PDB file of C-alpha atoms in Angstrom:
ATOM      1  CA  MET B   1      75.706  -6.081  17.723  1.00  0.00           C
ATOM      2  CA  THR B   2      72.332  -5.581  19.430  1.00  0.00           C
ATOM      3  CA  LYS B   3      72.062  -3.135  22.308  1.00  0.00           C
ATOM      4  CA  ILE B   4      68.897  -3.161  24.430  1.00  0.00           C
ATOM      5  CA  VAL B   5      67.998  -0.171  26.623  1.00  0.00           C
ATOM      6  CA  THR B   6      64.945  -0.114  28.907  1.00  0.00           C
ATOM      7  CA  MET B   7      63.152   3.044  30.021  1.00  0.00           C
ATOM      8  CA  ILE B   8      59.897   3.802  31.839  1.00  0.00           C
ATOM      9  CA  ARG B   9      57.629   6.848  31.931  1.00  0.00           C
ATOM     10  CA  LEU B  10      55.436   7.168  35.012  1.00  0.00           C
ATOM     11  CA  LYS B  11      51.852   8.273  34.476  1.00  0.00           C
ATOM     12  CA  PRO B  12      50.119  10.390  37.132  1.00  0.00           C
ATOM     13  CA  LEU B  13      47.499   8.528  39.163  1.00  0.00           C
ATOM     14  CA  LEU B  14      43.974   9.055  37.872  1.00  0.00           C
ATOM     15  CA  ASN B  15      42.757   8.927  41.469  1.00  0.00           C
ATOM     16  CA  SER B  16      45.205  10.809  43.656  1.00  0.00           C
ATOM     17  CA  SER B  17      43.388   9.591  46.774  1.00  0.00           C
ATOM     18  CA  ASP B  18      44.289   5.977  46.053  1.00  0.00           C
ATOM     19  CA  LYS B  19      46.610   4.930  48.883  1.00  0.00           C
ATOM     20  CA  SER B  20      46.765   1.215  48.037  1.00  0.00           C
ATOM     21  CA  TYR B  21      50.308   1.635  46.740  1.00  0.00           C
ATOM     22  CA  LYS B  22      53.087   4.191  46.399  1.00  0.00           C
ATOM     23  CA  ILE B  23      56.195   4.558  44.263  1.00  0.00           C
ATOM     24  CA  ASP B  24      59.682   5.601  45.312  1.00  0.00           C
ATOM     25  CA  ILE B  25      62.702   6.240  43.122  1.00  0.00           C
ATOM     26  CA  ASN B  26      65.522   5.291  45.470  1.00  0.00           C
ATOM     27  CA  LYS B  27      68.295   5.516  42.929  1.00  0.00           C
ATOM     28  CA  LYS B  28      68.587   7.074  39.495  1.00  0.00           C
ATOM     29  CA  GLU B  29      67.703   3.776  37.800  1.00  0.00           C
ATOM     30  CA  GLU B  30      65.763   1.912  40.495  1.00  0.00           C
ATOM     31  CA  LEU B  31      62.017   2.117  41.098  1.00  0.00           C
ATOM     32  CA  THR B  32      60.278   0.584  44.110  1.00  0.00           C
ATOM     33  CA  VAL B  33      56.540  -0.016  44.276  1.00  0.00           C
ATOM     34  CA  TYR B  34      54.949  -0.555  47.708  1.00  0.00           C
ATOM     35  CA  GLU B  35      51.604  -2.302  47.404  1.00  0.00           C
ATOM     36  CA  LYS B  36      49.102  -2.906  50.182  1.00  0.00           C
ATOM     37  CA  LYS B  37      47.719  -6.442  50.079  1.00  0.00           C
ATOM     38  CA  LYS B  38      45.384  -8.432  52.277  1.00  0.00           C
ATOM     39  CA  LEU B  39      46.403 -11.937  53.342  1.00  0.00           C
ATOM     40  CA  TYR B  40      44.071 -14.901  53.767  1.00  0.00           C
ATOM     41  CA  ASP B  41      43.464 -13.890  57.388  1.00  0.00           C
ATOM     42  CA  LEU B  42      42.545 -10.339  56.209  1.00  0.00           C
ATOM     43  CA  SER B  43      45.647  -8.837  57.760  1.00  0.00           C
ATOM     44  CA  GLU B  44      47.382  -6.161  55.673  1.00  0.00           C
ATOM     45  CA  VAL B  45      50.967  -6.306  54.476  1.00  0.00           C
ATOM     46  CA  ASN B  46      53.082  -3.984  52.351  1.00  0.00           C
ATOM     47  CA  LYS B  47      54.558  -5.851  49.416  1.00  0.00           C
ATOM     48  CA  GLN B  48      57.703  -4.426  47.894  1.00  0.00           C
ATOM     49  CA  HIS B  49      58.482  -4.705  44.168  1.00  0.00           C
ATOM     50  CA  ILE B  50      61.825  -3.428  42.861  1.00  0.00           C
ATOM     51  CA  PHE B  51      62.386  -2.669  39.163  1.00  0.00           C
ATOM     52  CA  THR B  52      65.619  -1.506  37.530  1.00  0.00           C
ATOM     53  CA  TYR B  53      65.766   0.548  34.324  1.00  0.00           C
ATOM     54  CA  ASP B  54      68.379   2.392  32.293  1.00  0.00           C
ATOM     55  CA  LYS B  55      66.306   5.562  32.574  1.00  0.00           C
ATOM     56  CA  ILE B  56      63.243   6.602  34.591  1.00  0.00           C
ATOM     57  CA  TYR B  57      61.003   9.484  33.516  1.00  0.00           C
ATOM     58  CA  THR B  58      58.624  10.780  36.172  1.00  0.00           C
ATOM     59  CA  GLU B  59      55.206  12.364  35.712  1.00  0.00           C
ATOM     60  CA  ASN B  60      57.010  15.732  35.768  1.00  0.00           C
ATOM     61  CA  ASN B  61      58.932  14.953  32.564  1.00  0.00           C
ATOM     62  CA  THR B  62      57.383  16.092  29.278  1.00  0.00           C
ATOM     63  CA  THR B  63      57.578  14.379  25.904  1.00  0.00           C
ATOM     64  CA  ASP B  64      60.012  17.123  24.864  1.00  0.00           C
ATOM     65  CA  ASP B  65      62.249  16.091  27.779  1.00  0.00           C
ATOM     66  CA  ILE B  66      62.206  12.498  26.539  1.00  0.00           C
ATOM     67  CA  PHE B  67      63.075  13.537  22.989  1.00  0.00           C
ATOM     68  CA  ASN B  68      65.898  15.797  24.152  1.00  0.00           C
ATOM     69  CA  ASN B  69      67.298  12.880  26.150  1.00  0.00           C
ATOM     70  CA  ILE B  70      67.031   9.978  23.685  1.00  0.00           C
ATOM     71  CA  GLY B  71      65.672  11.460  20.446  1.00  0.00           C
ATOM     72  CA  ILE B  72      68.809  13.437  19.654  1.00  0.00           C
ATOM     73  CA  GLU B  73      70.900  10.297  20.188  1.00  0.00           C
ATOM     74  CA  ILE B  74      68.604   8.319  17.865  1.00  0.00           C
ATOM     75  CA  VAL B  75      69.031  10.957  15.148  1.00  0.00           C
ATOM     76  CA  ASP B  76      72.833  10.891  15.588  1.00  0.00           C
ATOM     77  CA  ASN B  77      72.778   7.096  15.276  1.00  0.00           C
ATOM     78  CA  ILE B  78      70.734   7.049  12.093  1.00  0.00           C
ATOM     79  CA  LEU B  79      73.067   9.557  10.460  1.00  0.00           C
ATOM     80  CA  LYS B  80      75.885   7.118  11.304  1.00  0.00           C
ATOM     81  CA  LYS B  81      73.844   4.280   9.690  1.00  0.00           C
ATOM     82  CA  ILE B  82      72.997   2.724  13.056  1.00  0.00           C
ATOM     83  CA  ASN B  83      69.431   1.396  12.952  1.00  0.00           C
ATOM     84  CA  THR B  84      67.140   1.924  15.941  1.00  0.00           C
ATOM     85  CA  THR B  85      63.897   0.191  16.939  1.00  0.00           C
ATOM     86  CA  LEU B  86      61.832   1.715  19.732  1.00  0.00           C
ATOM     87  CA  PHE B  87      59.197  -0.508  21.372  1.00  0.00           C
ATOM     88  CA  VAL B  88      56.546   1.225  23.484  1.00  0.00           C
ATOM     89  CA  PHE B  89      54.561  -1.215  25.602  1.00  0.00           C
ATOM     90  CA  GLY B  90      52.472  -1.419  28.744  1.00  0.00           C
ATOM     91  CA  GLN B  91      49.017  -2.099  30.064  1.00  0.00           C
ATOM     92  CA  THR B  92      46.065  -0.608  28.204  1.00  0.00           C
ATOM     93  CA  GLY B  93      45.429   2.986  29.281  1.00  0.00           C
ATOM     94  CA  SER B  94      49.005   3.572  30.465  1.00  0.00           C
ATOM     95  CA  GLY B  95      49.658   6.411  28.003  1.00  0.00           C
ATOM     96  CA  LYS B  96      51.740   4.736  25.276  1.00  0.00           C
ATOM     97  CA  THR B  97      49.953   6.275  22.294  1.00  0.00           C
ATOM     98  CA  HIS B  98      49.840   9.646  24.053  1.00  0.00           C
ATOM     99  CA  THR B  99      53.635   9.583  24.362  1.00  0.00           C
ATOM    100  CA  ILE B 100      54.215   8.478  20.764  1.00  0.00           C
ATOM    101  CA  MET B 101      51.445  10.300  18.863  1.00  0.00           C
ATOM    102  CA  GLY B 102      50.591  13.153  21.215  1.00  0.00           C
ATOM    103  CA  SER B 103      47.293  15.037  21.108  1.00  0.00           C
ATOM    104  CA  ASN B 104      45.711  17.990  19.316  1.00  0.00           C
ATOM    105  CA  GLU B 105      47.472  20.306  21.770  1.00  0.00           C
ATOM    106  CA  LYS B 106      50.872  18.615  22.101  1.00  0.00           C
ATOM    107  CA  TYR B 107      53.204  16.808  19.708  1.00  0.00           C
ATOM    108  CA  GLY B 108      54.114  13.221  20.469  1.00  0.00           C
ATOM    109  CA  PHE B 109      57.607  11.733  20.276  1.00  0.00           C
ATOM    110  CA  VAL B 110      57.336  10.670  16.612  1.00  0.00           C
ATOM    111  CA  ASN B 111      55.892  14.053  15.571  1.00  0.00           C
ATOM    112  CA  ILE B 112      58.838  15.803  17.208  1.00  0.00           C
ATOM    113  CA  LEU B 113      61.303  13.365  15.624  1.00  0.00           C
ATOM    114  CA  ILE B 114      59.974  13.724  12.070  1.00  0.00           C
ATOM    115  CA  ASN B 115      59.747  17.522  12.315  1.00  0.00           C
ATOM    116  CA  TYR B 116      63.295  17.600  13.708  1.00  0.00           C
ATOM    117  CA  LEU B 117      64.620  15.626  10.707  1.00  0.00           C
ATOM    118  CA  SER B 118      62.643  17.838   8.322  1.00  0.00           C
ATOM    119  CA  ASP B 119      64.019  21.015   9.908  1.00  0.00           C
ATOM    120  CA  MET B 120      67.531  19.598   9.417  1.00  0.00           C
ATOM    121  CA  GLY B 121      66.795  19.386   5.692  1.00  0.00           C
ATOM    122  CA  LYS B 122      67.062  15.596   5.633  1.00  0.00           C
ATOM    123  CA  LYS B 123      65.224  13.565   2.998  1.00  0.00           C
ATOM    124  CA  PHE B 124      63.413  10.433   4.103  1.00  0.00           C
ATOM    125  CA  ASN B 125      60.452   8.144   3.477  1.00  0.00           C
ATOM    126  CA  VAL B 126      57.824   7.073   5.986  1.00  0.00           C
ATOM    127  CA  SER B 127      55.477   4.093   6.188  1.00  0.00           C
ATOM    128  CA  ALA B 128      52.847   2.958   8.671  1.00  0.00           C
ATOM    129  CA  ILE B 129      51.406  -0.510   9.187  1.00  0.00           C
ATOM    130  CA  GLU B 130      49.205  -2.070  11.820  1.00  0.00           C
ATOM    131  CA  ILE B 131      48.866  -5.664  12.960  1.00  0.00           C
ATOM    132  CA  TYR B 132      45.313  -6.500  13.982  1.00  0.00           C
ATOM    133  CA  ASN B 133      44.195 -10.023  14.907  1.00  0.00           C
ATOM    134  CA  ASP B 134      47.412 -11.445  13.441  1.00  0.00           C
ATOM    135  CA  VAL B 135      46.948  -9.757  10.038  1.00  0.00           C
ATOM    136  CA  CYS B 136      49.197  -6.948   8.748  1.00  0.00           C
ATOM    137  CA  TYR B 137      47.552  -3.907   7.094  1.00  0.00           C
ATOM    138  CA  ASP B 138      48.913  -0.879   5.196  1.00  0.00           C
ATOM    139  CA  ILE B 139      47.499   2.235   6.885  1.00  0.00           C
ATOM    140  CA  LEU B 140      48.622   4.511   4.027  1.00  0.00           C
ATOM    141  CA  ASN B 141      46.918   2.422   1.328  1.00  0.00           C
ATOM    142  CA  LEU B 142      43.267   1.767   2.212  1.00  0.00           C
ATOM    143  CA  HIS B 143      44.128  -0.922   4.753  1.00  0.00           C
ATOM    144  CA  ASN B 144      45.358  -3.318   2.078  1.00  0.00           C
ATOM    145  CA  VAL B 145      46.662  -6.574   3.507  1.00  0.00           C
ATOM    146  CA  ILE B 146      50.462  -6.781   3.530  1.00  0.00           C
ATOM    147  CA  HIS B 147      51.978 -10.210   3.010  1.00  0.00           C
ATOM    148  CA  GLN B 148      55.125 -11.118   4.918  1.00  0.00           C
ATOM    149  CA  ARG B 149      57.874 -12.930   3.020  1.00  0.00           C
ATOM    150  CA  GLU B 150      61.238 -14.335   4.050  1.00  0.00           C
ATOM    151  CA  ASP B 151      64.270 -13.959   1.769  1.00  0.00           C
ATOM    152  CA  TYR B 152      67.185 -16.352   1.395  1.00  0.00           C
ATOM    153  CA  ASP B 153      69.075 -14.621   4.218  1.00  0.00           C
ATOM    154  CA  GLY B 154      66.195 -15.086   6.671  1.00  0.00           C
ATOM    155  CA  ASN B 155      65.112 -11.433   6.568  1.00  0.00           C
ATOM    156  CA  ILE B 156      61.379 -10.699   6.781  1.00  0.00           C
ATOM    157  CA  ILE B 157      60.097  -8.633   3.848  1.00  0.00           C
ATOM    158  CA  LEU B 158      56.780  -6.752   3.872  1.00  0.00           C
ATOM    159  CA  ALA B 159      55.614  -7.073   0.272  1.00  0.00           C
ATOM    160  CA  GLY B 160      53.851  -4.078  -1.282  1.00  0.00           C
ATOM    161  CA  ILE B 161      54.154  -1.668   1.630  1.00  0.00           C
ATOM    162  CA  THR B 162      53.457   2.011   0.795  1.00  0.00           C
ATOM    163  CA  ASN B 163      56.300   4.492   1.345  1.00  0.00           C
ATOM    164  CA  LYS B 164      55.641   8.235   1.352  1.00  0.00           C
ATOM    165  CA  LYS B 165      58.389  10.782   0.747  1.00  0.00           C
ATOM    166  CA  ILE B 166      58.374  13.670   3.222  1.00  0.00           C
ATOM    167  CA  LEU B 167      59.131  16.953   1.453  1.00  0.00           C
ATOM    168  CA  ASN B 168      57.390  19.575   3.585  1.00  0.00           C
ATOM    169  CA  LYS B 169      55.215  20.221   6.656  1.00  0.00           C
ATOM    170  CA  ASN B 170      52.028  19.435   4.711  1.00  0.00           C
ATOM    171  CA  ASP B 171      53.348  15.933   4.015  1.00  0.00           C
ATOM    172  CA  ILE B 172      53.996  15.452   7.743  1.00  0.00           C
ATOM    173  CA  SER B 173      50.504  16.626   8.674  1.00  0.00           C
ATOM    174  CA  HIS B 174      48.877  14.364   6.070  1.00  0.00           C
ATOM    175  CA  PHE B 175      50.910  11.382   7.305  1.00  0.00           C
ATOM    176  CA  PHE B 176      49.810  11.734  10.916  1.00  0.00           C
ATOM    177  CA  ASN B 177      46.200  12.411   9.941  1.00  0.00           C
ATOM    178  CA  SER B 178      46.199   9.146   7.976  1.00  0.00           C
ATOM    179  CA  ILE B 179      47.344   7.237  11.066  1.00  0.00           C
ATOM    180  CA  LYS B 180      44.877   9.015  13.357  1.00  0.00           C
ATOM    181  CA  ASN B 181      41.926   8.363  11.027  1.00  0.00           C
ATOM    182  CA  ASN B 182      42.740   4.779  10.033  1.00  0.00           C
ATOM    183  CA  ARG B 183      44.187   3.020  13.059  1.00  0.00           C
ATOM    184  CA  ARG B 184      41.749   0.690  14.814  1.00  0.00           C
ATOM    185  CA  VAL B 185      40.610   1.746  18.273  1.00  0.00           C
ATOM    186  CA  GLY B 186      38.064   0.261  20.641  1.00  0.00           C
ATOM    187  CA  ILE B 187      36.751   0.317  24.178  1.00  0.00           C
ATOM    188  CA  SER B 188      38.762  -1.225  26.989  1.00  0.00           C
ATOM    189  CA  SER B 189      38.257  -1.207  30.743  1.00  0.00           C
ATOM    190  CA  GLN B 190      40.647   1.765  30.994  1.00  0.00           C
ATOM    191  CA  ASN B 191      39.979   3.789  27.855  1.00  0.00           C
ATOM    192  CA  ASP B 192      37.111   4.423  25.429  1.00  0.00           C
ATOM    193  CA  LYS B 193      39.593   4.934  22.567  1.00  0.00           C
ATOM    194  CA  SER B 194      42.128   2.238  23.274  1.00  0.00           C
ATOM    195  CA  SER B 195      44.490   1.146  20.495  1.00  0.00           C
ATOM    196  CA  ARG B 196      43.542  -2.414  19.541  1.00  0.00           C
ATOM    197  CA  SER B 197      46.331  -2.975  17.024  1.00  0.00           C
ATOM    198  CA  HIS B 198      50.112  -2.821  17.000  1.00  0.00           C
ATOM    199  CA  LEU B 199      51.319   0.220  15.042  1.00  0.00           C
ATOM    200  CA  GLN B 200      54.705   0.400  13.321  1.00  0.00           C
ATOM    201  CA  ILE B 201      56.012   3.693  11.965  1.00  0.00           C
ATOM    202  CA  LYS B 202      59.192   3.414   9.907  1.00  0.00           C
ATOM    203  CA  ILE B 203      61.410   6.348   8.957  1.00  0.00           C
ATOM    204  CA  GLU B 204      63.952   5.414   6.281  1.00  0.00           C
ATOM    205  CA  MET B 205      66.748   7.794   5.344  1.00  0.00           C
ATOM    206  CA  GLU B 206      68.522   8.212   2.013  1.00  0.00           C
ATOM    207  CA  ASN B 207      71.453   6.212   3.364  1.00  0.00           C
ATOM    208  CA  LYS B 208      69.020   3.251   3.915  1.00  0.00           C
ATOM    209  CA  SER B 209      69.342   3.413   7.702  1.00  0.00           C
ATOM    210  CA  PHE B 210      66.045   3.492   9.551  1.00  0.00           C
ATOM    211  CA  ILE B 211      64.155   4.230  12.735  1.00  0.00           C
ATOM    212  CA  LYS B 212      61.214   2.007  13.650  1.00  0.00           C
ATOM    213  CA  VAL B 213      58.770   3.028  16.352  1.00  0.00           C
ATOM    214  CA  LEU B 214      56.292   0.380  17.490  1.00  0.00           C
ATOM    215  CA  ASP B 215      53.315   1.449  19.557  1.00  0.00           C
ATOM    216  CA  LEU B 216      52.148  -1.903  20.882  1.00  0.00           C
ATOM    217  CA  ALA B 217      48.501  -2.464  21.731  1.00  0.00           C
ATOM    218  CA  GLY B 218      47.844  -2.474  25.464  1.00  0.00           C
ATOM    219  CA  SER B 219      47.620  -5.807  27.253  1.00  0.00           C
ATOM    220  CA  GLU B 220      44.548  -6.545  29.336  1.00  0.00           C
ATOM    221  CA  ARG B 221      43.538  -9.644  31.265  1.00  0.00           C
ATOM    222  CA  ALA B 222      40.232 -11.087  30.097  1.00  0.00           C
ATOM    223  CA  SER B 223      39.117 -11.424  33.718  1.00  0.00           C
ATOM    224  CA  GLN B 224      39.635  -7.676  34.257  1.00  0.00           C
ATOM    225  CA  SER B 225      37.953  -6.444  31.089  1.00  0.00           C
ATOM    226  CA  ASN B 226      34.572  -4.761  31.451  1.00  0.00           C
ATOM    227  CA  PHE B 227      33.718  -5.139  27.784  1.00  0.00           C
ATOM    228  CA  ILE B 228      33.915  -8.812  26.960  1.00  0.00           C
ATOM    229  CA  ASN B 229      32.204 -10.154  23.844  1.00  0.00           C
ATOM    230  CA  ARG B 230      33.452 -12.546  21.208  1.00  0.00           C
ATOM    231  CA  ASP B 231      35.281  -9.924  19.115  1.00  0.00           C
ATOM    232  CA  VAL B 232      36.859  -8.133  22.085  1.00  0.00           C
ATOM    233  CA  TYR B 233      37.905 -11.448  23.588  1.00  0.00           C
ATOM    234  CA  LYS B 234      39.649 -12.398  20.314  1.00  0.00           C
ATOM    235  CA  GLU B 235      41.395  -9.015  20.235  1.00  0.00           C
ATOM    236  CA  ASN B 236      42.718  -9.534  23.766  1.00  0.00           C
ATOM    237  CA  VAL B 237      43.911 -13.066  22.973  1.00  0.00           C
ATOM    238  CA  GLU B 238      45.799 -11.981  19.840  1.00  0.00           C
ATOM    239  CA  ILE B 239      47.343  -8.954  21.564  1.00  0.00           C
ATOM    240  CA  ASN B 240      48.570 -10.964  24.553  1.00  0.00           C
ATOM    241  CA  LYS B 241      49.830 -13.810  22.354  1.00  0.00           C
ATOM    242  CA  SER B 242      51.845 -11.456  20.143  1.00  0.00           C
ATOM    243  CA  LEU B 243      53.324  -9.644  23.162  1.00  0.00           C
ATOM    244  CA  LEU B 244      54.431 -13.003  24.568  1.00  0.00           C
ATOM    245  CA  ALA B 245      56.120 -13.819  21.242  1.00  0.00           C
ATOM    246  CA  LEU B 246      57.914 -10.463  21.280  1.00  0.00           C
ATOM    247  CA  LYS B 247      59.093 -11.082  24.837  1.00  0.00           C
ATOM    248  CA  GLU B 248      60.660 -14.384  23.763  1.00  0.00           C
ATOM    249  CA  CYS B 249      62.472 -12.644  20.878  1.00  0.00           C
ATOM    250  CA  ILE B 250      63.903  -9.994  23.205  1.00  0.00           C
ATOM    251  CA  ARG B 251      64.879 -12.659  25.728  1.00  0.00           C
ATOM    252  CA  ALA B 252      66.708 -14.608  23.005  1.00  0.00           C
ATOM    253  CA  HIS B 253      68.620 -11.470  21.963  1.00  0.00           C
ATOM    254  CA  LYS B 254      69.511 -10.703  25.573  1.00  0.00           C
ATOM    255  CA  LEU B 255      70.783 -14.247  26.145  1.00  0.00           C
ATOM    256  CA  LYS B 256      72.599 -14.186  22.775  1.00  0.00           C
ATOM    257  CA  ASN B 257      70.839 -17.363  21.668  1.00  0.00           C
ATOM    258  CA  SER B 258      71.755 -18.662  18.227  1.00  0.00           C
ATOM    259  CA  HIS B 259      68.064 -18.982  17.336  1.00  0.00           C
ATOM    260  CA  ILE B 260      65.693 -15.985  17.515  1.00  0.00           C
ATOM    261  CA  PRO B 261      62.088 -17.307  17.655  1.00  0.00           C
ATOM    262  CA  ILE B 262      60.601 -14.722  15.293  1.00  0.00           C
ATOM    263  CA  ARG B 263      57.672 -17.006  14.471  1.00  0.00           C
ATOM    264  CA  SER B 264      56.813 -17.953  18.071  1.00  0.00           C
TER     265      SER B 264
END
């Protein structure tokens, strides 16, 4: 049985003087965005957009708050052999990688999660791959190309992926340094170190249950990008195309369709 939960973390405005829109949280799970727009006759109207989530984190919530709320539950699930996949997505520059990977000063969600499991004395393996321009690479093994295979049961196998056993804090530090140093980044209209690839971190326990965290590359409209050349344009196309394919997979799960369009 597949259970889908949606959450949002609000990022503080970069320009606090921007009054073109405002956000209200009317209920615990409902978020309303009021946006000022100009009509064809140049008159101004306030457009109202309502979004509903299972959980809303405001700019006052820390990454530790998020882990204490959902991370503990994820750990409990994996110990009960319930697999969990966490997708982190949003527009480029919205703070996805900051939430997942943190910074030099603050741990991210995955750092907290792996250290939490290590402190519990649990034994597990980790792996890290990135998908860039529709090609899958092994971050822990010199960016070797990983070939995707399908078994007789329709499961997708990543052939030759590198798994590292976590035994101590040094192993954890080396793992995150490998990701930081090897993941592809580039310039976007919002960020000079924007993630240009999808990153998957997999934590597999001794009981074969797993946690997958996917930090998806930020979407960006070509018309809004300030750094358009042939390579950047191709990056944007592949990112947006893959996010559309993922959306169709999630939609199929939600609608309980018999066919999941994995290869959309």
